[in-house]
PDB file of C-alpha atoms in Angstrom:
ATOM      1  CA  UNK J 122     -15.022  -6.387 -10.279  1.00 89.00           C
ATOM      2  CA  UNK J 123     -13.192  -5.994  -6.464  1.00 96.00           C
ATOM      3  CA  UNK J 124     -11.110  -2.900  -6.187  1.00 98.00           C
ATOM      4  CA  UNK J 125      -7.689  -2.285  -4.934  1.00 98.00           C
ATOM      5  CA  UNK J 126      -6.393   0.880  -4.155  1.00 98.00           C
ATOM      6  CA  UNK J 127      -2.969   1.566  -3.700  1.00 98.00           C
ATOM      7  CA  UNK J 128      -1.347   4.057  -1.657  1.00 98.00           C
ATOM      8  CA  UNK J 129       2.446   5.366  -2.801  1.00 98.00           C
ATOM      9  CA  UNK J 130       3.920   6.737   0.359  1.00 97.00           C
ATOM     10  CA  UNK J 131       7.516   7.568  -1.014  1.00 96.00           C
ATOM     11  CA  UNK J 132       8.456  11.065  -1.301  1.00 94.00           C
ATOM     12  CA  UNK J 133      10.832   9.974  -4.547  1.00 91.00           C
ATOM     13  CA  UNK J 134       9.012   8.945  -7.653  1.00 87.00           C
ATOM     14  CA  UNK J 135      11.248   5.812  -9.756  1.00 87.00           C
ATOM     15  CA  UNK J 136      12.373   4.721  -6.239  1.00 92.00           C
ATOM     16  CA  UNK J 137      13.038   0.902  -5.658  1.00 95.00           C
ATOM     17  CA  UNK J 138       9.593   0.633  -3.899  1.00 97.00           C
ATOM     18  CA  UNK J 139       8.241   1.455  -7.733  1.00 96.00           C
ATOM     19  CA  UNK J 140       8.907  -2.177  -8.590  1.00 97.00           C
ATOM     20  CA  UNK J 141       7.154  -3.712  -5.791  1.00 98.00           C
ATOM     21  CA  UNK J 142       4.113  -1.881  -6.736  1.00 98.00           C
ATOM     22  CA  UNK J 143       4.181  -2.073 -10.071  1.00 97.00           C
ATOM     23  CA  UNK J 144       4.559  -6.004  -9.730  1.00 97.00           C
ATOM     24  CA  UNK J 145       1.907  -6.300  -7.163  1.00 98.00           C
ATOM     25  CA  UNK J 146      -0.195  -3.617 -10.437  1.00 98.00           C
ATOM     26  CA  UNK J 147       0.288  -6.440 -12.314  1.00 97.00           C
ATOM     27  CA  UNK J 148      -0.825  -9.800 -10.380  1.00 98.00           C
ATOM     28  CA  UNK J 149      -3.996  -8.053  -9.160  1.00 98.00           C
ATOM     29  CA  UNK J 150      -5.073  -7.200 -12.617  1.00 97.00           C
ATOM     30  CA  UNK J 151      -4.227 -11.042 -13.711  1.00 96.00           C
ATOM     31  CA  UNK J 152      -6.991 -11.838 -10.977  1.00 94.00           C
ATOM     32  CA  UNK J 153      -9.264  -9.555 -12.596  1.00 94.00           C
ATOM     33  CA  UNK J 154      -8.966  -6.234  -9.528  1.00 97.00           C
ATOM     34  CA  UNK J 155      -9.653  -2.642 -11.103  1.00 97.00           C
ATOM     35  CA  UNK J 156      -6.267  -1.138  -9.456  1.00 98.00           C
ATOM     36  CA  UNK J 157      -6.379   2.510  -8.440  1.00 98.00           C
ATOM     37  CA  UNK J 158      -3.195   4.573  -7.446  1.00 98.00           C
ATOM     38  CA  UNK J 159      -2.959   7.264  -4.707  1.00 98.00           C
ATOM     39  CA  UNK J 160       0.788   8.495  -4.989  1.00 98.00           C
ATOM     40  CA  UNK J 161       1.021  10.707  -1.649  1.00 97.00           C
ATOM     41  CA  UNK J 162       4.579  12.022  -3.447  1.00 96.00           C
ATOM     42  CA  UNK J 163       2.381  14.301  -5.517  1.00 97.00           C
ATOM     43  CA  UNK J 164      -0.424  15.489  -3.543  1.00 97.00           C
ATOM     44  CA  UNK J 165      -0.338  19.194  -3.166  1.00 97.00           C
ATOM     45  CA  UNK J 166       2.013  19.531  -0.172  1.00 96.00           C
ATOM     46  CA  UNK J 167       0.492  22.364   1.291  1.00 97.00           C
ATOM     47  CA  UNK J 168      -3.073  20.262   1.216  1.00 97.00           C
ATOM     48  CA  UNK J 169      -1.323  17.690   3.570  1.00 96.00           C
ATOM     49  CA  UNK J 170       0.829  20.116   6.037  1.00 95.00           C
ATOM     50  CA  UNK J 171      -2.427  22.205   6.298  1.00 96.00           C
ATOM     51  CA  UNK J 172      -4.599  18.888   6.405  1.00 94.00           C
ATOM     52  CA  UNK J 173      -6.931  20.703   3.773  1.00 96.00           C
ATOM     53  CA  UNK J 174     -10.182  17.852   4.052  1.00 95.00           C
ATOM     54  CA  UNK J 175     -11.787  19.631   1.614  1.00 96.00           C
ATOM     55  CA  UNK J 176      -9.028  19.996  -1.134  1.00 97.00           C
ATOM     56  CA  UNK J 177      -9.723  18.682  -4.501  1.00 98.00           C
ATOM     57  CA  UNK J 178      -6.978  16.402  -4.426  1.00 98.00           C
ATOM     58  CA  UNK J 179      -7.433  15.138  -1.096  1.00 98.00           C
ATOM     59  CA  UNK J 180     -10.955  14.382  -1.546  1.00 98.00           C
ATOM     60  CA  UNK J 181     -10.480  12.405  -4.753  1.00 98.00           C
ATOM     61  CA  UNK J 182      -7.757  10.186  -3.088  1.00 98.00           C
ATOM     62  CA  UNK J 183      -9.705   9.527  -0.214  1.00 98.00           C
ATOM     63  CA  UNK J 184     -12.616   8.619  -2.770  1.00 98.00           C
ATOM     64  CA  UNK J 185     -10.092   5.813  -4.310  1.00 98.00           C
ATOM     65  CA  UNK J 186      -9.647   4.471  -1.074  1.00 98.00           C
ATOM     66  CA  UNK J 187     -13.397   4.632   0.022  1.00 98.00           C
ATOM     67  CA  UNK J 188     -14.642   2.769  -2.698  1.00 98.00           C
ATOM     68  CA  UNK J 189     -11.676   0.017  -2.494  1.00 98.00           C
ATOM     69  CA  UNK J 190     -12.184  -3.410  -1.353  1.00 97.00           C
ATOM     70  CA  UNK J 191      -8.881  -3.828  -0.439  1.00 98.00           C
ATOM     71  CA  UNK J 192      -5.911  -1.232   0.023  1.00 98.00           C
ATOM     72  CA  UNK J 193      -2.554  -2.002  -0.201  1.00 98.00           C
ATOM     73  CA  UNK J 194       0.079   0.897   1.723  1.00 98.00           C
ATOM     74  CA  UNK J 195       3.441   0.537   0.581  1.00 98.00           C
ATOM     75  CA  UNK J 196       6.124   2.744   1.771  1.00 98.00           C
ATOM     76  CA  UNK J 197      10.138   3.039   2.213  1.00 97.00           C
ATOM     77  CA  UNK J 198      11.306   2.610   5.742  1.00 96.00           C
ATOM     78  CA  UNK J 199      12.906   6.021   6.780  1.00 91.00           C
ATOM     79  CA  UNK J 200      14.356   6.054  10.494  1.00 89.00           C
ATOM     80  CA  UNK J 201      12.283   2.908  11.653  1.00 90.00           C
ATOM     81  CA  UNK J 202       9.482   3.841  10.286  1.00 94.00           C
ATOM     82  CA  UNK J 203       7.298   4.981   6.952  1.00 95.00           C
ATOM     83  CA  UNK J 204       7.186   8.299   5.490  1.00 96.00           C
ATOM     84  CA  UNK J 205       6.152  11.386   7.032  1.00 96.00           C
ATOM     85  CA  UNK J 206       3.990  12.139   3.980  1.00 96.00           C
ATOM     86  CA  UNK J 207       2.447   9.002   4.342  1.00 97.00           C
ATOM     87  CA  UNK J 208       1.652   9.837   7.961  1.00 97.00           C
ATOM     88  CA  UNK J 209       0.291  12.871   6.824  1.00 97.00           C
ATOM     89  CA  UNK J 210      -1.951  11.464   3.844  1.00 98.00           C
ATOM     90  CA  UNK J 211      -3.033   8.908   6.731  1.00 98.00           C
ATOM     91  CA  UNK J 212      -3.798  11.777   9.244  1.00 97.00           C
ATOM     92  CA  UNK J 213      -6.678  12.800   6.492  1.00 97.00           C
ATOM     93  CA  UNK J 214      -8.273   9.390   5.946  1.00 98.00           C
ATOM     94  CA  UNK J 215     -11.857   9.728   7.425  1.00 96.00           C
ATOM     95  CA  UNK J 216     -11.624   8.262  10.963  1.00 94.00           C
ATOM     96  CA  UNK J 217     -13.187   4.799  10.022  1.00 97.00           C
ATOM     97  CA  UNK J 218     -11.409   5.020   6.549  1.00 97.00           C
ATOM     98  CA  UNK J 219     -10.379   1.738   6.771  1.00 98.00           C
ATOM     99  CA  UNK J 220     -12.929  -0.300   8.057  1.00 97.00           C
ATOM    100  CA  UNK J 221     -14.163  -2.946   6.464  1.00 95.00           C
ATOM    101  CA  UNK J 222     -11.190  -3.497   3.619  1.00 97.00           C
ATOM    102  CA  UNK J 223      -8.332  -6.236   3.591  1.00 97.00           C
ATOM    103  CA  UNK J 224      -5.082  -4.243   4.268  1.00 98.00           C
ATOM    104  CA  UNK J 225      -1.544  -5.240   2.724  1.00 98.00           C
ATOM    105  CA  UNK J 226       1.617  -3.442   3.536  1.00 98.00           C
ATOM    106  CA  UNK J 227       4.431  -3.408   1.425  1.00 98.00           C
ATOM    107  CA  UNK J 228       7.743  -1.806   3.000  1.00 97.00           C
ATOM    108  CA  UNK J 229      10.761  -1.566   2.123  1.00 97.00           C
ATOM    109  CA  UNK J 230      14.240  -0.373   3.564  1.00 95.00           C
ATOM    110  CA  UNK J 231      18.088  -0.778   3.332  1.00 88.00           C
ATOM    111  CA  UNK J 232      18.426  -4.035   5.792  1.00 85.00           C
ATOM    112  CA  UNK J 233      16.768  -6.107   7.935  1.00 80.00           C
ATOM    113  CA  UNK J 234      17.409  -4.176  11.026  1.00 78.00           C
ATOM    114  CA  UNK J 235      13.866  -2.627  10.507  1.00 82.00           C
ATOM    115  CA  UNK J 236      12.047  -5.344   9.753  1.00 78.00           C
ATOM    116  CA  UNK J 237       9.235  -5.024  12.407  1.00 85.00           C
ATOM    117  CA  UNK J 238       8.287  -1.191  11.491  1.00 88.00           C
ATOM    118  CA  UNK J 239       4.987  -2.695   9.432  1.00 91.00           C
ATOM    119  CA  UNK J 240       4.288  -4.078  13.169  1.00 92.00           C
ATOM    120  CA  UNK J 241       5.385  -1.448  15.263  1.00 93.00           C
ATOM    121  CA  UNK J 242       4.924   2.131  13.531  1.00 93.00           C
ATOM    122  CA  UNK J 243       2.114   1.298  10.949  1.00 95.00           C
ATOM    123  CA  UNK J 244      -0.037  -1.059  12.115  1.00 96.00           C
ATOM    124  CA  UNK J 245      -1.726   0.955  15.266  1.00 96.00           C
ATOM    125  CA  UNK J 246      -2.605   3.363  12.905  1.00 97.00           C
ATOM    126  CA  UNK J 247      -4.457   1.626  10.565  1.00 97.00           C
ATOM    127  CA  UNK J 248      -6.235  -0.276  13.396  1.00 97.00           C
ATOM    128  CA  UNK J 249      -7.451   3.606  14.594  1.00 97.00           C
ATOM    129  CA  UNK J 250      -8.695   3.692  11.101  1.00 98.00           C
ATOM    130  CA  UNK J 251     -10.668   0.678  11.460  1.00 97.00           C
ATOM    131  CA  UNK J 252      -8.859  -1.431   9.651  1.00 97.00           C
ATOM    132  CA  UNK J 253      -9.273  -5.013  11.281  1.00 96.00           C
ATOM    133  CA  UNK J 254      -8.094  -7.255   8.607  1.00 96.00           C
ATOM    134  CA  UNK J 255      -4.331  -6.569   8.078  1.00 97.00           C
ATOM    135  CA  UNK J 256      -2.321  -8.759   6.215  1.00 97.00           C
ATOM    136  CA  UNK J 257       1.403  -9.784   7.554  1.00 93.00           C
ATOM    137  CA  UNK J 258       3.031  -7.592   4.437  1.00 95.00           C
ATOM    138  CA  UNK J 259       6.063  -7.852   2.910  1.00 97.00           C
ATOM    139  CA  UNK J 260       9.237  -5.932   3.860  1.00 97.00           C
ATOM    140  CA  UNK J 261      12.125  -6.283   1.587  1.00 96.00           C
ATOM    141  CA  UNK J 262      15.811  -5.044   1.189  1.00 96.00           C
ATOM    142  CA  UNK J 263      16.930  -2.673  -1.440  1.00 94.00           C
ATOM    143  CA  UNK J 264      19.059  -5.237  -2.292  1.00 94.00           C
ATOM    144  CA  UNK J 265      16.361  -7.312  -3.620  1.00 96.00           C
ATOM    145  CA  UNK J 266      15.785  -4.940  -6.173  1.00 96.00           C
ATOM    146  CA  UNK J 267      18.499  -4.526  -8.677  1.00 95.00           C
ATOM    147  CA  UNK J 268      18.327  -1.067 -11.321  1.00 93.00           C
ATOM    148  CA  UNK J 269      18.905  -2.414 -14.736  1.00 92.00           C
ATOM    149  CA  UNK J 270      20.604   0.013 -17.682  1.00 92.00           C
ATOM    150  CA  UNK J 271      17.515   0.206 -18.901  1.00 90.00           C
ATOM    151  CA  UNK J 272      15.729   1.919 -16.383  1.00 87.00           C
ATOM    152  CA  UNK J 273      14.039  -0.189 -14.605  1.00 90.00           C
ATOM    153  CA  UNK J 274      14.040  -3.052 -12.135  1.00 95.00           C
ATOM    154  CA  UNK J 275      14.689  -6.461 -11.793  1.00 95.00           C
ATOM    155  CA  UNK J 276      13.403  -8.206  -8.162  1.00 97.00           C
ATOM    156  CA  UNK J 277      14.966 -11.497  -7.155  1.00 96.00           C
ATOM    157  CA  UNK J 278      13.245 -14.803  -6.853  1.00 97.00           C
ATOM    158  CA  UNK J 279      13.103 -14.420  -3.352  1.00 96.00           C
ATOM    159  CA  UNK J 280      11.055 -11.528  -3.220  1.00 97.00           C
ATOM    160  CA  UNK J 281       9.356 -12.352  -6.250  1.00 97.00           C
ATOM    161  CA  UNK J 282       8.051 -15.132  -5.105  1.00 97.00           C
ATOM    162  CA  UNK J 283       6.618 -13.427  -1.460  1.00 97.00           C
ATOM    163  CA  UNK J 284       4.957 -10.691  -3.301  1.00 98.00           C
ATOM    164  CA  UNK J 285       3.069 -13.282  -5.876  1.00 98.00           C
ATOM    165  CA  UNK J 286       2.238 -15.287  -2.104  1.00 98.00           C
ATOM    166  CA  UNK J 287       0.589 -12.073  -0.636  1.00 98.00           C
ATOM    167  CA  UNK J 288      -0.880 -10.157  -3.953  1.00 98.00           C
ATOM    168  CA  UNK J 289      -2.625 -14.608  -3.821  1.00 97.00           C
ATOM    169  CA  UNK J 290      -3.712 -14.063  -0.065  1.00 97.00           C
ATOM    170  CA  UNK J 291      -5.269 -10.040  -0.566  1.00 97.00           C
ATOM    171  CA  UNK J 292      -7.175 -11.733  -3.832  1.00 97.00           C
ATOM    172  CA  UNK J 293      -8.367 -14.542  -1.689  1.00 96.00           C
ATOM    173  CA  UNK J 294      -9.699 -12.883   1.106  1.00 95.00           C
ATOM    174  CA  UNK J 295     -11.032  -9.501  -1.212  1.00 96.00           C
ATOM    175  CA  UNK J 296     -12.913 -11.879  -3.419  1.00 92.00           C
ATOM    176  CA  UNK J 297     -14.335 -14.043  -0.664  1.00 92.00           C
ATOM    177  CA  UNK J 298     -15.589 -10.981   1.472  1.00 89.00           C
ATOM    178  CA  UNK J 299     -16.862  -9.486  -1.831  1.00 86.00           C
ATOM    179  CA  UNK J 300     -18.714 -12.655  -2.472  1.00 85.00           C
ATOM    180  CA  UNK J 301     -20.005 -12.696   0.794  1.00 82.00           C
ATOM    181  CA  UNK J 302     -21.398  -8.709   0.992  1.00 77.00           C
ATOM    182  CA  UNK J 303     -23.278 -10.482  -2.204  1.00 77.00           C
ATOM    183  CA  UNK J 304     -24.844 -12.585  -0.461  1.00 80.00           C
ATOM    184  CA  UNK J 305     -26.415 -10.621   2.054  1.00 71.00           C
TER     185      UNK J 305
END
């Protein structure tokens, strides 16, 4: 069975960006992934600030996304770019942490204006962690995802529909380089 891991970069647990993940949860485990969750929001802060390597917490994340096949990063865009905790998660991922996975970023931010931050501000950092097979990702509005009165969330069509293209693409390509490390 492939494994995803995914990587919570928001600072604010229940945020908009819960919804996206929780949708993209869902479609992997229709496609038969074992889905693993590294929420950065609740790592012990002073592990990250202090880049602890050898902290309990840290190490068991980095586990999740060592053993993944594929890792999806999904983060809220904060002044053009993703979270500083992300950043700092990211700054302890083993220097070649990446290699070898299919990457998919999922962003999100209040309008369009910042559009190109998966490009611009993540990207080049996941390529110094050897990541080589990154996705295009999906960056959406908050407007695309509506609070309901109960609770949760309710995602247009729209984006909906881009998230079931991409969670399609990461399966693809997981299963088919899975299939192929079979082989060898």
């Amino acid at each position: 069975m492939p494994k995803v891991t995914i990587i919570n970069g928001s600072p604010t647990p229940g945020s908009r960006l819960t919804a996206m993940i929780e949708l993209a949860d869902q479609l992997l485990q229709k496609q038969g992934f074992e889905v693993n969750h590294v929420n950065v929001g609740e790592l012990p802060p002073e592990d990250l600030i202090h880049t602890k390597f050898e902290s309990e917490a840290i190490v068991k994340a980095n586990g999740l996304v060592a053993e993944a096949d594929a890792v999806i990063i999904a983060s809220p865009v904060y002044k053009a770019s993703y979270t500083g905790v992300l950043k700092t998660f990211l700054d302890l991922v083993p220097q070649k942490g990446l290699a070898g996975k299919i990457i998919l970023p999922l962003f999100i931010g209040g309008s369009l204006a910042h559009l190109l931050s998966i490009d611009y501000s993540l990207k080049p950092v996941l390529s110094a962690l050897g990541a080589r097979h990154i996705l295009g990702g999906v960056y959406a509005v908050d407007a695309y995802i509506a609070r309901t009165d109960q609770g949760g969330f309710e995602i247009n069509e729209e984006l909906t529909t881009r998230l079931e293209d991409n969670i399609a693409e990461l399966a693809e390509e997981t299963h088919r380089r899975v299939q192929f490390a079979a082989l060898k």
